[in-house]
mmCIF file of C-alpha atoms and ligand atoms in Angstrom:
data_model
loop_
_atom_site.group_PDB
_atom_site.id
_atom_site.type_symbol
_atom_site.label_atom_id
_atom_site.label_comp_id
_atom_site.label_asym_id
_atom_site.label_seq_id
_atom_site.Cartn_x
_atom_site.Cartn_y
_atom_site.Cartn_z
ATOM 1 C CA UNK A 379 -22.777 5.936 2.136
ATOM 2 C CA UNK A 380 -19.087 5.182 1.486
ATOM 3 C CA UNK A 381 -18.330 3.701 -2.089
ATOM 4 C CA UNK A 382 -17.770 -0.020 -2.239
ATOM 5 C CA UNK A 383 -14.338 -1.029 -3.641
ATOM 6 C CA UNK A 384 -12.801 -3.728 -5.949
ATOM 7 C CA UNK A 385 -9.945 -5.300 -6.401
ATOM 8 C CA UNK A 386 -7.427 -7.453 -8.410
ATOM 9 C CA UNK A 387 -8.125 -11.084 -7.276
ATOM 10 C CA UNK A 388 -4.663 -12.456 -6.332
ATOM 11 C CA UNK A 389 -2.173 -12.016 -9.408
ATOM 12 C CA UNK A 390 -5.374 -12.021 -11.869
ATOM 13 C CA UNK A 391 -7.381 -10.350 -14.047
ATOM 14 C CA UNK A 392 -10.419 -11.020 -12.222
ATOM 15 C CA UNK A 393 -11.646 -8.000 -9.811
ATOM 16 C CA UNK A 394 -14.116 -8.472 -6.786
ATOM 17 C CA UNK A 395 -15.834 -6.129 -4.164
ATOM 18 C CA UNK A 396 -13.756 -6.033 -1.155
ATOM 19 C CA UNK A 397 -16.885 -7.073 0.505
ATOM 20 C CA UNK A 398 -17.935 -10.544 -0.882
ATOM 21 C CA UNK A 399 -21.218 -12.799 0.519
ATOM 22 C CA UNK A 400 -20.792 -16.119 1.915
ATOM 23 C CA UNK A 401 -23.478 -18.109 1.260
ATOM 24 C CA UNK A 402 -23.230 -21.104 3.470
ATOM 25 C CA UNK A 403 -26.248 -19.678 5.230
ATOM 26 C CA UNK A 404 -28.455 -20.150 2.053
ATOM 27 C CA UNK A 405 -30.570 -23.239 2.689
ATOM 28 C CA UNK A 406 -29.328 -23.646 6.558
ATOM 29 C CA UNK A 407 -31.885 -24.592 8.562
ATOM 30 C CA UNK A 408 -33.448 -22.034 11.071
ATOM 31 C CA UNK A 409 -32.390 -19.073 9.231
ATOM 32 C CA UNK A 410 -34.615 -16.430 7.253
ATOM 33 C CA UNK A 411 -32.102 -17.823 4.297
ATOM 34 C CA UNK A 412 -33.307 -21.620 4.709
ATOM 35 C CA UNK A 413 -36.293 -20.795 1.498
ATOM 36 C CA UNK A 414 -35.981 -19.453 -1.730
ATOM 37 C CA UNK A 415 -37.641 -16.105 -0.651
ATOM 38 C CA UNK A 416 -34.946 -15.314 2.002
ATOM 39 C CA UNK A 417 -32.090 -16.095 -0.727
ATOM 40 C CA UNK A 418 -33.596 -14.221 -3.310
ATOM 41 C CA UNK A 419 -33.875 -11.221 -1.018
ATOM 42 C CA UNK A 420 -30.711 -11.058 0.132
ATOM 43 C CA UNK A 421 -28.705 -12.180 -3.386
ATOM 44 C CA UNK A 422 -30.662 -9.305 -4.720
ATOM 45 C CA UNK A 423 -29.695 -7.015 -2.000
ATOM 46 C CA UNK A 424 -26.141 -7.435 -2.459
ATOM 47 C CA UNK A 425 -26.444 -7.356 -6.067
ATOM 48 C CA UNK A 426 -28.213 -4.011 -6.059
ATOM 49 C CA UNK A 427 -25.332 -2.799 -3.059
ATOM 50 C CA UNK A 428 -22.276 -3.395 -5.272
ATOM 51 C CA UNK A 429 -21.399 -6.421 -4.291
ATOM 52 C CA UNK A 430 -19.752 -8.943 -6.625
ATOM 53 C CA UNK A 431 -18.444 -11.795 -5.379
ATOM 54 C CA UNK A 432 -20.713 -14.960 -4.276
ATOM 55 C CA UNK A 433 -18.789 -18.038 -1.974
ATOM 56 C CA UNK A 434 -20.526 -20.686 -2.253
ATOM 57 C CA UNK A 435 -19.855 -24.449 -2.198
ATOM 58 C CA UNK A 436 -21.585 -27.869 -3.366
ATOM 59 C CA UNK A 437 -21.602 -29.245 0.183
ATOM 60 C CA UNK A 438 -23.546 -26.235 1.700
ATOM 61 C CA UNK A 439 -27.243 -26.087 2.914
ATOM 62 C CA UNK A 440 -29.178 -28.217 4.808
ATOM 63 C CA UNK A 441 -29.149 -30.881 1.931
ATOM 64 C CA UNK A 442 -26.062 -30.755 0.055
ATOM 65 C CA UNK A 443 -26.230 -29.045 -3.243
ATOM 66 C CA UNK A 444 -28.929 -26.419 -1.613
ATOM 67 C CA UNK A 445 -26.910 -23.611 -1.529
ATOM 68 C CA UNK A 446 -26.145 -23.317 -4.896
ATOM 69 C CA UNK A 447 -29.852 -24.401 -6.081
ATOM 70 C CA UNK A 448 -31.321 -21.830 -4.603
ATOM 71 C CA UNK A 449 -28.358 -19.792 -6.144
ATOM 72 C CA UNK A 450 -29.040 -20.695 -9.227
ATOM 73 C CA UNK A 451 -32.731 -19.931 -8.941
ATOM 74 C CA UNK A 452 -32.305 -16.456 -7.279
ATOM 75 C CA UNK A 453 -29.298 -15.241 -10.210
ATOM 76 C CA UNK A 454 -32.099 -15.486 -12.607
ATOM 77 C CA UNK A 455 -31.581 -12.703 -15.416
ATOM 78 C CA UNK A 456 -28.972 -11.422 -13.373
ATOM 79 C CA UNK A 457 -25.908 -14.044 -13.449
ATOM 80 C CA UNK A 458 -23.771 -11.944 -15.542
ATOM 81 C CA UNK A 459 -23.193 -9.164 -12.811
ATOM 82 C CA UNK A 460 -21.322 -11.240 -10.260
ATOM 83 C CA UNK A 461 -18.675 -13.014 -9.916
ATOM 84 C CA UNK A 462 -19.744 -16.970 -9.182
ATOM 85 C CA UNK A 463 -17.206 -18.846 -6.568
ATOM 86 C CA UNK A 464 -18.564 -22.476 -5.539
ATOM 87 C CA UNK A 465 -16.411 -25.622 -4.583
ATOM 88 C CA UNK A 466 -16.332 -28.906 -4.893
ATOM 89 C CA UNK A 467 -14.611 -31.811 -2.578
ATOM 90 C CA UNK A 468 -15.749 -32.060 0.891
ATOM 91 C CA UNK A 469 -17.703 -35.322 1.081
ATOM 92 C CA UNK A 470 -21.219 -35.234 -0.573
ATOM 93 C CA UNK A 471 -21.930 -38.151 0.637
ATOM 94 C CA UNK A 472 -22.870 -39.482 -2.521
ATOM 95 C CA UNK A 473 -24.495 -37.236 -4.305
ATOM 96 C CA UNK A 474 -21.961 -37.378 -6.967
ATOM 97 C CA UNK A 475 -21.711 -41.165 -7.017
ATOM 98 C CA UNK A 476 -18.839 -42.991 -5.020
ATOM 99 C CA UNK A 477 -15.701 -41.583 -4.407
ATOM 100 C CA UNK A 478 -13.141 -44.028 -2.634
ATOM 101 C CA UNK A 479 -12.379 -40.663 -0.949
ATOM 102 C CA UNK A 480 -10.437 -39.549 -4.099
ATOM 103 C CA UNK A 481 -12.427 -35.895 -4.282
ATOM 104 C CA UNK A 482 -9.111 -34.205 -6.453
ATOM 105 C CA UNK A 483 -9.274 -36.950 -8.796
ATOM 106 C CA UNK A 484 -9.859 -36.072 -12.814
ATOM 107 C CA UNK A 485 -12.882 -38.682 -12.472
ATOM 108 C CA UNK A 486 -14.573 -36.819 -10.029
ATOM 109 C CA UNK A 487 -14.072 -33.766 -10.831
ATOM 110 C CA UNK A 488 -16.302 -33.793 -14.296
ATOM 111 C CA UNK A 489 -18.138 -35.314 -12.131
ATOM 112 C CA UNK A 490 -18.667 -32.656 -9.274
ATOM 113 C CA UNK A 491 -18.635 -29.755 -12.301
ATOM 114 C CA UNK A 492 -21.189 -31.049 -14.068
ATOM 115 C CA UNK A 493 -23.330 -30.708 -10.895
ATOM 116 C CA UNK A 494 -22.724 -27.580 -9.886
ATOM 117 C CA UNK A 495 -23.423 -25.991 -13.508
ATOM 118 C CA UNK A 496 -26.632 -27.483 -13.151
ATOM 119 C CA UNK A 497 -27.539 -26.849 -9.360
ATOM 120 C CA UNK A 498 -26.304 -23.376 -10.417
ATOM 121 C CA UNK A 499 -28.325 -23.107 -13.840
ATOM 122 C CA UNK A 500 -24.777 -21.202 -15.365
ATOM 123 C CA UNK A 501 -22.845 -22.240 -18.093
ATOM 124 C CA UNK A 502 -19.323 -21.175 -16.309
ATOM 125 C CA UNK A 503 -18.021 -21.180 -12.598
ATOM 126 C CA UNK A 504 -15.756 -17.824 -12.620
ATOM 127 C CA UNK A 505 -13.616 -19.291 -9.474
ATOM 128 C CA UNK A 506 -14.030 -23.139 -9.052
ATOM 129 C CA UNK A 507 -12.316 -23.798 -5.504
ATOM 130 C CA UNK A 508 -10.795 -27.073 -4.148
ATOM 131 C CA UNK A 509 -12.317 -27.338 -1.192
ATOM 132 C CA UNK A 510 -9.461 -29.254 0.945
ATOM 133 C CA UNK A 511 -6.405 -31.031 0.350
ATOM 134 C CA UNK A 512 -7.076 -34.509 -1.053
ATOM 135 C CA UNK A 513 -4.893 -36.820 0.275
ATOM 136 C CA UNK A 514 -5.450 -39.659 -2.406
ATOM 137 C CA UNK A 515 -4.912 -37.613 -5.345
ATOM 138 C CA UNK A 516 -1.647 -36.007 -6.688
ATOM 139 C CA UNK A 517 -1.783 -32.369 -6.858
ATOM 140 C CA UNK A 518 -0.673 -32.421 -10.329
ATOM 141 C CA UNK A 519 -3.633 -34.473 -11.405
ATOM 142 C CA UNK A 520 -5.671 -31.949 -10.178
ATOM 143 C CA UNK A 521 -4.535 -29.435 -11.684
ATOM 144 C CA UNK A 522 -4.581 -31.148 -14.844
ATOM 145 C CA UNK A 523 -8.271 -31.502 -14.445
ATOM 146 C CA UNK A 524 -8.759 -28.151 -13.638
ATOM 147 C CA UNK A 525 -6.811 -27.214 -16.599
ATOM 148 C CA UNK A 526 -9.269 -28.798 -18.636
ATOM 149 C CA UNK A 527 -12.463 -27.320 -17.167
ATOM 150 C CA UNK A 528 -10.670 -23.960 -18.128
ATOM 151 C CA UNK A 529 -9.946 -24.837 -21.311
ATOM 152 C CA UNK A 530 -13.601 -25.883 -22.462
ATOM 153 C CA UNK A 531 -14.759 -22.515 -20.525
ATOM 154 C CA UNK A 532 -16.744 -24.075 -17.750
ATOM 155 C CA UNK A 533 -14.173 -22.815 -14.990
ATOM 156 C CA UNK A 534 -12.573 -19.737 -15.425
ATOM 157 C CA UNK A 535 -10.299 -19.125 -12.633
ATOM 158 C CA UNK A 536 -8.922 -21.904 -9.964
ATOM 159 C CA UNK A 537 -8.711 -21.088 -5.914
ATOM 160 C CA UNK A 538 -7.885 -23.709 -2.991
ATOM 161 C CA UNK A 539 -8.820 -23.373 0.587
ATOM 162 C CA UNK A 540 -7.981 -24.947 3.723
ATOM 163 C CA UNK A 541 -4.275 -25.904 2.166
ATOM 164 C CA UNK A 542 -1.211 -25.435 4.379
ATOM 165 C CA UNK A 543 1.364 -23.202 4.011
ATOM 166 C CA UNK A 544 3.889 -26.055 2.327
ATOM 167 C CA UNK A 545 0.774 -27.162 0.334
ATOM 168 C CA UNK A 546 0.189 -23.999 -1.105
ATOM 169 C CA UNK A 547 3.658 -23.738 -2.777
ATOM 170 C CA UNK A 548 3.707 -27.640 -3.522
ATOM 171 C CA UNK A 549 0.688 -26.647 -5.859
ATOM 172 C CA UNK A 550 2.705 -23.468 -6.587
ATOM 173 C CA UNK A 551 5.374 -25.680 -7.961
ATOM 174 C CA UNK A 552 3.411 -28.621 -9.271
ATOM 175 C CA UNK A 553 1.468 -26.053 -11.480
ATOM 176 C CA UNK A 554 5.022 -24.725 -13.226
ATOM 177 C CA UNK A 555 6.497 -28.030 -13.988
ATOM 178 C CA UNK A 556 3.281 -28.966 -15.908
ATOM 179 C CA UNK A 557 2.405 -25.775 -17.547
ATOM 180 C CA UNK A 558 -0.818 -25.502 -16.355
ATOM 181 C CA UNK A 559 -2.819 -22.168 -15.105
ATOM 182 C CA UNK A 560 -2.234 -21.898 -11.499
ATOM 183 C CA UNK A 561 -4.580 -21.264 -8.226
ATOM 184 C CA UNK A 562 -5.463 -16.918 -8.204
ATOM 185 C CA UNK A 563 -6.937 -17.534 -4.244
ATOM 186 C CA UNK A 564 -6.796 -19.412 -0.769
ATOM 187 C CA UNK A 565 -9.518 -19.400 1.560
ATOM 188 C CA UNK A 566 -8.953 -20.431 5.373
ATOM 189 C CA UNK A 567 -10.553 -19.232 8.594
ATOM 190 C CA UNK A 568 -9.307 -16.072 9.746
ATOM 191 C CA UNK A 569 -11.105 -13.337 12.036
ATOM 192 C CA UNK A 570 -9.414 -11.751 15.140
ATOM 193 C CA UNK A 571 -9.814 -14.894 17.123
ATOM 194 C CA UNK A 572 -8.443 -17.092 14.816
ATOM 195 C CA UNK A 573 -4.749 -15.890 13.715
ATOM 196 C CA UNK A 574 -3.381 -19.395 12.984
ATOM 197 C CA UNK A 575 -2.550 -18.594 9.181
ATOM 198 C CA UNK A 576 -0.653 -15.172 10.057
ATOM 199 C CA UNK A 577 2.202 -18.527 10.494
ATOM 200 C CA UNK A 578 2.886 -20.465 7.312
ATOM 201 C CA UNK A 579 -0.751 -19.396 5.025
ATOM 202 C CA UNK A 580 -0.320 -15.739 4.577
ATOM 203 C CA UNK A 581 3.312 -15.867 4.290
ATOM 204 C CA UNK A 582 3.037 -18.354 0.950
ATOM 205 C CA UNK A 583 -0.097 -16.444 -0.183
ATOM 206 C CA UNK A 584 2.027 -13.392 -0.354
ATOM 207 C CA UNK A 585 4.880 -14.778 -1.910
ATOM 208 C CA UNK A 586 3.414 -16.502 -5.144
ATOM 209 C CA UNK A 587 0.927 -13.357 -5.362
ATOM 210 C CA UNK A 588 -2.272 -15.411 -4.194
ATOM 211 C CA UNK A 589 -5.327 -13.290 -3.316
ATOM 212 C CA UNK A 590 -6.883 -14.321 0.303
ATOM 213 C CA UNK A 591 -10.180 -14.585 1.219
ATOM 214 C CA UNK A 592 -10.677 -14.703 5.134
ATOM 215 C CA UNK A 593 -13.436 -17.521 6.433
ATOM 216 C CA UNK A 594 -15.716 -16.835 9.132
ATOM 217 C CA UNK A 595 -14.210 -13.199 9.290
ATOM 218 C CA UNK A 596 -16.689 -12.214 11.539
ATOM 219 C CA UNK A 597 -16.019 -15.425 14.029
ATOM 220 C CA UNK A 598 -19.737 -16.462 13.464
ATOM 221 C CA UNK A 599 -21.108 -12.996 13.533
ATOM 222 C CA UNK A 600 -19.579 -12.618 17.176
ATOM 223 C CA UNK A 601 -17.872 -9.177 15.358
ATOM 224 C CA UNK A 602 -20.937 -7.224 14.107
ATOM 225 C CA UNK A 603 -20.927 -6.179 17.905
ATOM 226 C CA UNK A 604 -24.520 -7.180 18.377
ATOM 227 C CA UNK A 605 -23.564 -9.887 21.401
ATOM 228 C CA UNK A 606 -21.915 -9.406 25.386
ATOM 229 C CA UNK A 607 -21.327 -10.823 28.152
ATOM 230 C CA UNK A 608 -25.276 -11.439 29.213
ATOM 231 C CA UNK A 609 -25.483 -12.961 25.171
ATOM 232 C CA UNK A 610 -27.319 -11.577 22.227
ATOM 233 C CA UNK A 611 -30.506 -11.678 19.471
ATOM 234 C CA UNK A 612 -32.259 -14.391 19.837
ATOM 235 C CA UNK A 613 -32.602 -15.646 15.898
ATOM 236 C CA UNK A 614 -28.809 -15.025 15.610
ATOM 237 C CA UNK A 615 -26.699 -18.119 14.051
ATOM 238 C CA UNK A 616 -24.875 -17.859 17.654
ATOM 239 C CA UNK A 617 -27.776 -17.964 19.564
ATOM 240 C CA UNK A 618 -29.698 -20.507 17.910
ATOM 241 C CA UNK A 619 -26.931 -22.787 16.940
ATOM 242 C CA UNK A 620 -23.577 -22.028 18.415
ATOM 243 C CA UNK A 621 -24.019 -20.506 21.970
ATOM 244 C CA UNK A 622 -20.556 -22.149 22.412
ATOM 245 C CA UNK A 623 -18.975 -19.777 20.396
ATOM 246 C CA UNK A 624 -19.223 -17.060 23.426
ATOM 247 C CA UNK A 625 -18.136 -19.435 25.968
ATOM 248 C CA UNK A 626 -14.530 -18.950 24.123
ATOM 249 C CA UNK A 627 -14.766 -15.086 24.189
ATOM 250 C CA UNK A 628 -12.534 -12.903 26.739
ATOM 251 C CA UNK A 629 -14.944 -10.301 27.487
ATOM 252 C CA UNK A 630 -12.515 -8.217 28.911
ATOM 253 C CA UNK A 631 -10.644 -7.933 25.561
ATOM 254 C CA UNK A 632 -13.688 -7.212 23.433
ATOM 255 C CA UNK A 633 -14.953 -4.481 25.771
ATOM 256 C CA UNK A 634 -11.327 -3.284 25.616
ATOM 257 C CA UNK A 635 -12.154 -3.519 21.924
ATOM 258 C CA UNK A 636 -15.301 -2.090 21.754
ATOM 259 C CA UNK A 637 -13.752 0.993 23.703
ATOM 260 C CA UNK A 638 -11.215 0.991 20.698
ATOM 261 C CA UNK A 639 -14.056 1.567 18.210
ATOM 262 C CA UNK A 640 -16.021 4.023 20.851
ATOM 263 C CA UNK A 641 -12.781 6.498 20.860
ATOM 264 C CA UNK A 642 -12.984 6.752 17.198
ATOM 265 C CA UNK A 643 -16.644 6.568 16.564
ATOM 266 C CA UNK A 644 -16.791 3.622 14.370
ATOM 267 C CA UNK A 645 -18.586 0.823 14.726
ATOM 268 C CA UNK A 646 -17.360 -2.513 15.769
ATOM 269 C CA UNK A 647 -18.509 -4.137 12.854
ATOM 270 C CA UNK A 648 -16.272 -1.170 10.270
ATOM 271 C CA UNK A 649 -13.292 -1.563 12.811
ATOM 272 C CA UNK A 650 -13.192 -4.990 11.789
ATOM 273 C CA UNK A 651 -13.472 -4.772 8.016
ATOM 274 C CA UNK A 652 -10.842 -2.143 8.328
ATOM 275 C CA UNK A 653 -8.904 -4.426 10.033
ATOM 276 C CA UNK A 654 -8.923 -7.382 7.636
ATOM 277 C CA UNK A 655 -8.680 -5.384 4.356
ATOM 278 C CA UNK A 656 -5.571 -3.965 5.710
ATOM 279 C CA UNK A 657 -4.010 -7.348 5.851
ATOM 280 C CA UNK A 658 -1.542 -7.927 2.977
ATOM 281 C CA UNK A 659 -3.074 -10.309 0.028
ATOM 282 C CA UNK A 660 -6.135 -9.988 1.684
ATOM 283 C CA UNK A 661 -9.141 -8.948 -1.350
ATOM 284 C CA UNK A 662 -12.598 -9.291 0.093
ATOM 285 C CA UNK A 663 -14.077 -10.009 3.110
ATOM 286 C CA UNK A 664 -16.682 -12.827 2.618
ATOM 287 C CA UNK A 665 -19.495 -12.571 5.233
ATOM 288 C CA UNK A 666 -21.931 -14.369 5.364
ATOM 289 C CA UNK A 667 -25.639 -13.029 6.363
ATOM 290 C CA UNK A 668 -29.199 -13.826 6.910
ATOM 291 C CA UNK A 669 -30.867 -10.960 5.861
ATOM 292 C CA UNK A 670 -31.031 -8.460 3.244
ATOM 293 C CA UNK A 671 -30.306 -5.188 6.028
ATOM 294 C CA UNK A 672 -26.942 -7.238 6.593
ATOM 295 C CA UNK A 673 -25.542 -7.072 3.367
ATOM 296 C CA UNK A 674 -26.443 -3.574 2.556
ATOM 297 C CA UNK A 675 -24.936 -2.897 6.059
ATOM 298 C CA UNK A 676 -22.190 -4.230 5.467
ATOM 299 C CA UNK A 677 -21.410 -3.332 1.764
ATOM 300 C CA UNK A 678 -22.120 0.374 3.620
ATOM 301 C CA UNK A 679 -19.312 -0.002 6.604
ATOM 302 C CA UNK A 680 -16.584 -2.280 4.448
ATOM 303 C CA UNK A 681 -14.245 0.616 3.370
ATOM 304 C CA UNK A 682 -15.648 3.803 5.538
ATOM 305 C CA UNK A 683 -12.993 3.319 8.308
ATOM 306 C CA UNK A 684 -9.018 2.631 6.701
ATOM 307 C CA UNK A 685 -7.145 2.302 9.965
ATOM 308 C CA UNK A 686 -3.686 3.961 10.195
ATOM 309 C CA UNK A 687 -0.764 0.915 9.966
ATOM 310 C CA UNK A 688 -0.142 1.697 13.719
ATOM 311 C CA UNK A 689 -4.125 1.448 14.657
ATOM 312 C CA UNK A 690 -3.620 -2.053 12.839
ATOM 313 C CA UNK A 691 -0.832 -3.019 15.076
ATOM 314 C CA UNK A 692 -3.142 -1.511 18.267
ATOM 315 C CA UNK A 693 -5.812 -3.611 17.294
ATOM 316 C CA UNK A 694 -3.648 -7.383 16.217
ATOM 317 C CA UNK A 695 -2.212 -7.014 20.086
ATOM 318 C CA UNK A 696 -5.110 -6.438 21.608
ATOM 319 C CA UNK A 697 -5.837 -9.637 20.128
ATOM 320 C CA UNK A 698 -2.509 -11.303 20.155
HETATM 321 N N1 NAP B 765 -13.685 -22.855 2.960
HETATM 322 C C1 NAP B 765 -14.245 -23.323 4.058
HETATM 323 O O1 NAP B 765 -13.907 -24.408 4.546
HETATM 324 C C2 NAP B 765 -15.320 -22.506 4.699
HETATM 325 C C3 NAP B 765 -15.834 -22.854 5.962
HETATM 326 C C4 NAP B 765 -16.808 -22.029 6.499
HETATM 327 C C5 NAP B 765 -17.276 -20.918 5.794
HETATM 328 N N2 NAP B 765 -16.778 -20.623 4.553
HETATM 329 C C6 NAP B 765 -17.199 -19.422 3.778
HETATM 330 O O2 NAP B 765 -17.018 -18.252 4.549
HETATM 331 C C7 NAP B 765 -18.227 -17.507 4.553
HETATM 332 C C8 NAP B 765 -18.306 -16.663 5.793
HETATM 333 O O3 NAP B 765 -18.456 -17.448 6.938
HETATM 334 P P1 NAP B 765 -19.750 -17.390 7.828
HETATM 335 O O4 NAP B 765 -20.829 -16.712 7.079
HETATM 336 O O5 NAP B 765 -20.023 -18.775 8.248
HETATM 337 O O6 NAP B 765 -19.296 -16.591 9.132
HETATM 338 P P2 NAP B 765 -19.102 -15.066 9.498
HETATM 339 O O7 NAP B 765 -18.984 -14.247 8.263
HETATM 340 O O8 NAP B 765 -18.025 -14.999 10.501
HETATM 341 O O9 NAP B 765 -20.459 -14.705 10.233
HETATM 342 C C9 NAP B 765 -21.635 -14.573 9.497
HETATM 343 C C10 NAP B 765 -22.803 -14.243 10.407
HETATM 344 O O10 NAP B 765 -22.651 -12.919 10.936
HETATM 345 C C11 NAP B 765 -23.927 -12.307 11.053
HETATM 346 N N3 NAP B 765 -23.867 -11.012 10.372
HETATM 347 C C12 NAP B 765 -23.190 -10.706 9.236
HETATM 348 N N4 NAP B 765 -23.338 -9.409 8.927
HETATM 349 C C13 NAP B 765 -24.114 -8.877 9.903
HETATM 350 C C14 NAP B 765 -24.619 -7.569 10.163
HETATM 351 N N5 NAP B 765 -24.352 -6.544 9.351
HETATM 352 N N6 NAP B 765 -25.385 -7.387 11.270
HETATM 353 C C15 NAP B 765 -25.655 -8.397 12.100
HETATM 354 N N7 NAP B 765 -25.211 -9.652 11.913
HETATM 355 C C16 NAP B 765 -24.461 -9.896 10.818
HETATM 356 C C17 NAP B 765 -24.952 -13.269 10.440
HETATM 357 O O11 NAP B 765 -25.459 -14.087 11.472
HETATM 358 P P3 NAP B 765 -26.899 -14.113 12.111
HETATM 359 O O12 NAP B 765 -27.820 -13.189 11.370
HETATM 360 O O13 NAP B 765 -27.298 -15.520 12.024
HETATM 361 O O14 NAP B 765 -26.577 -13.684 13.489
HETATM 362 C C18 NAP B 765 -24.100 -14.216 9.637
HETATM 363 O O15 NAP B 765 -24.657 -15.512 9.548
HETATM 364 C C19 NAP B 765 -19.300 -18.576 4.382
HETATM 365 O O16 NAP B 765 -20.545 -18.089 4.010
HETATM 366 C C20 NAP B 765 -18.649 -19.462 3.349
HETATM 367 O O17 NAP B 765 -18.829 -18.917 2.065
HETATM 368 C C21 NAP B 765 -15.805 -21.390 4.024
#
């Protein structure tokens, strides 16, 4: 079993397993995850594997706030041994009260907190992440918020995710002029099939020392190698709820792929951990899974292939 690893979150004190656990499948309909029992087995799996870090959000599960209720019921006794990452504003239609839209904003804000600490039955969020650019709001207000939560110890580190490259050192900026602590970690899609932030995203993550965390890393599972041309599992997430997600796949490429990982004897599944946690800035890969055998499989392949820089280069053309 190779040994899991950790590492420096961004520019930060705070360290995480290089293999994280998305949890946007906890309380998704049609998965073993949808009830408490699933959750529980598989927080407790990853817990008991080595991993640390937990990406969650208040929008996720089937009804929002799920996800992190049925976090907050399954960390029982055992919240101090990970690291906590939830977010807050995407559109909760509600839940928090109205919005006008204005999701950055100081007012909502202690508003969204608030609601996670109790969905999440913790006294402190160890990375609270804004969600998406708000529009409406000043980035400097924001911050200023955020600076607060820190301040009276319910927050203790800040992230964005799905900022653009000019956003990213706007905040970067915004965050110096005021004197206020500044974002450790962006989160945006990125997997071999979706390269867009190798652009503008990376580039300003490396540069102000930001610590990346890759979403949908495994393109909606398509990379654990269980699927082909003819499909794959029936009760997997692309099966059961995104069979479009192979219709964008160039077969020819992933068997030239799959060949890759058959020449060296690894898996396609550690070939593509390897891959990502050779990326610069990139800390932990944040899979999510539906089952307990997941985690502990993937916590088991994260770090036992390290590809050599010009295997990385093989592998980004292949994909290019
Ligand atoms: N910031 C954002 O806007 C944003 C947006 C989306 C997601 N996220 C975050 O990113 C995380 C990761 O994304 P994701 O979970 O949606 O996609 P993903 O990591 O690309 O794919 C996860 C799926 O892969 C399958 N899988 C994982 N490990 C496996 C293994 N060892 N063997 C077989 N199958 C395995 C599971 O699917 P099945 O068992 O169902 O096949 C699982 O649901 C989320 O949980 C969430 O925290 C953030």
């Amino acid at each position: 079993m190779a040994e899991i690893e950790y590492r420096n979150l961004g520019r930060s004190g705070l360290v995480v397993s290089t293999i994280g656990l998305g949890c946007n499948n906890f309380g998704r309909a049609k998965t073993a995850t949808e009830t408490q029992a699933g959750t529980d087995a598989v927080v407790h799996a990853a817990i008991d594997a080595g991993v640390t870090l937990f990406d969650t959000a208040d929008i996720y599960g089937s009804e929002r706030g799920l996800s992190e209720s049925l976090m907050g019921h399954a960390l029982k006794g055992r919240r101090g041994e990970i690291v906590l990452a939830t977010k807050f504003g995407m559109d909760m239609a509600g839940t928090n009260g109205p919005d006008w839209g204005a999701r950055g904003s100081r007012r909502y804000i202690r508003l969204a907190v608030e609601a996670s600490l109790r969905r999440l039955r913790t006294d402190w969020i160890d990375l609270y992440q804004l969600h998406q650019p708000d529009p409406m709001t000043p980035i400097d207000e924001t911050l200023a918020a955020l600076d607060e939560l820190i301040a009276e110890g319910k927050v203790r580190y800040i992230g964005h995710s799905n900022l653009a490259g000019w956003q990213i050192a706007d905040a970067e900026y915004r965050a110096t002029l005021g004197a206020h602590p500044k974002f450790i970690s962006a989160q945006n899609e990125y997997s071999l099939l979706r390269r867009g932030v190798e652009a503008e995203v990376l580039p300003a993550v490396n540069a102000y020392g930001l610590g990346f965390l890759p979403f949908f890393p495994l393109y909606n599972g398509l990379f654990t190698g269980k699927f082909n041309r003819q499909g794959g599992p029936a009760d997997s997430r692309i099966m059961a709820l995104r069979p479009h997600v192979l219709d964008d796949v160039d077969w020819d490429v992933m068997e030239r792929y799959e060949a890759f990982c058959a020449e060296r004897d690894i898996s396609m599944l550690a070939a593509t951990f390897g891959w990502l946690l050779a990326q610069p800035g990139l800390t932990s890969v944040i899979a999510g899974v539906t089952k307990p055998e997941q985690i502990v499989q993937n916590a088991d392949v994260a770090s036992s292939w390290t590809p050599s820089p010009d295997e990385v280069a093989e592998i980004s053309t292949l994909f290019a």
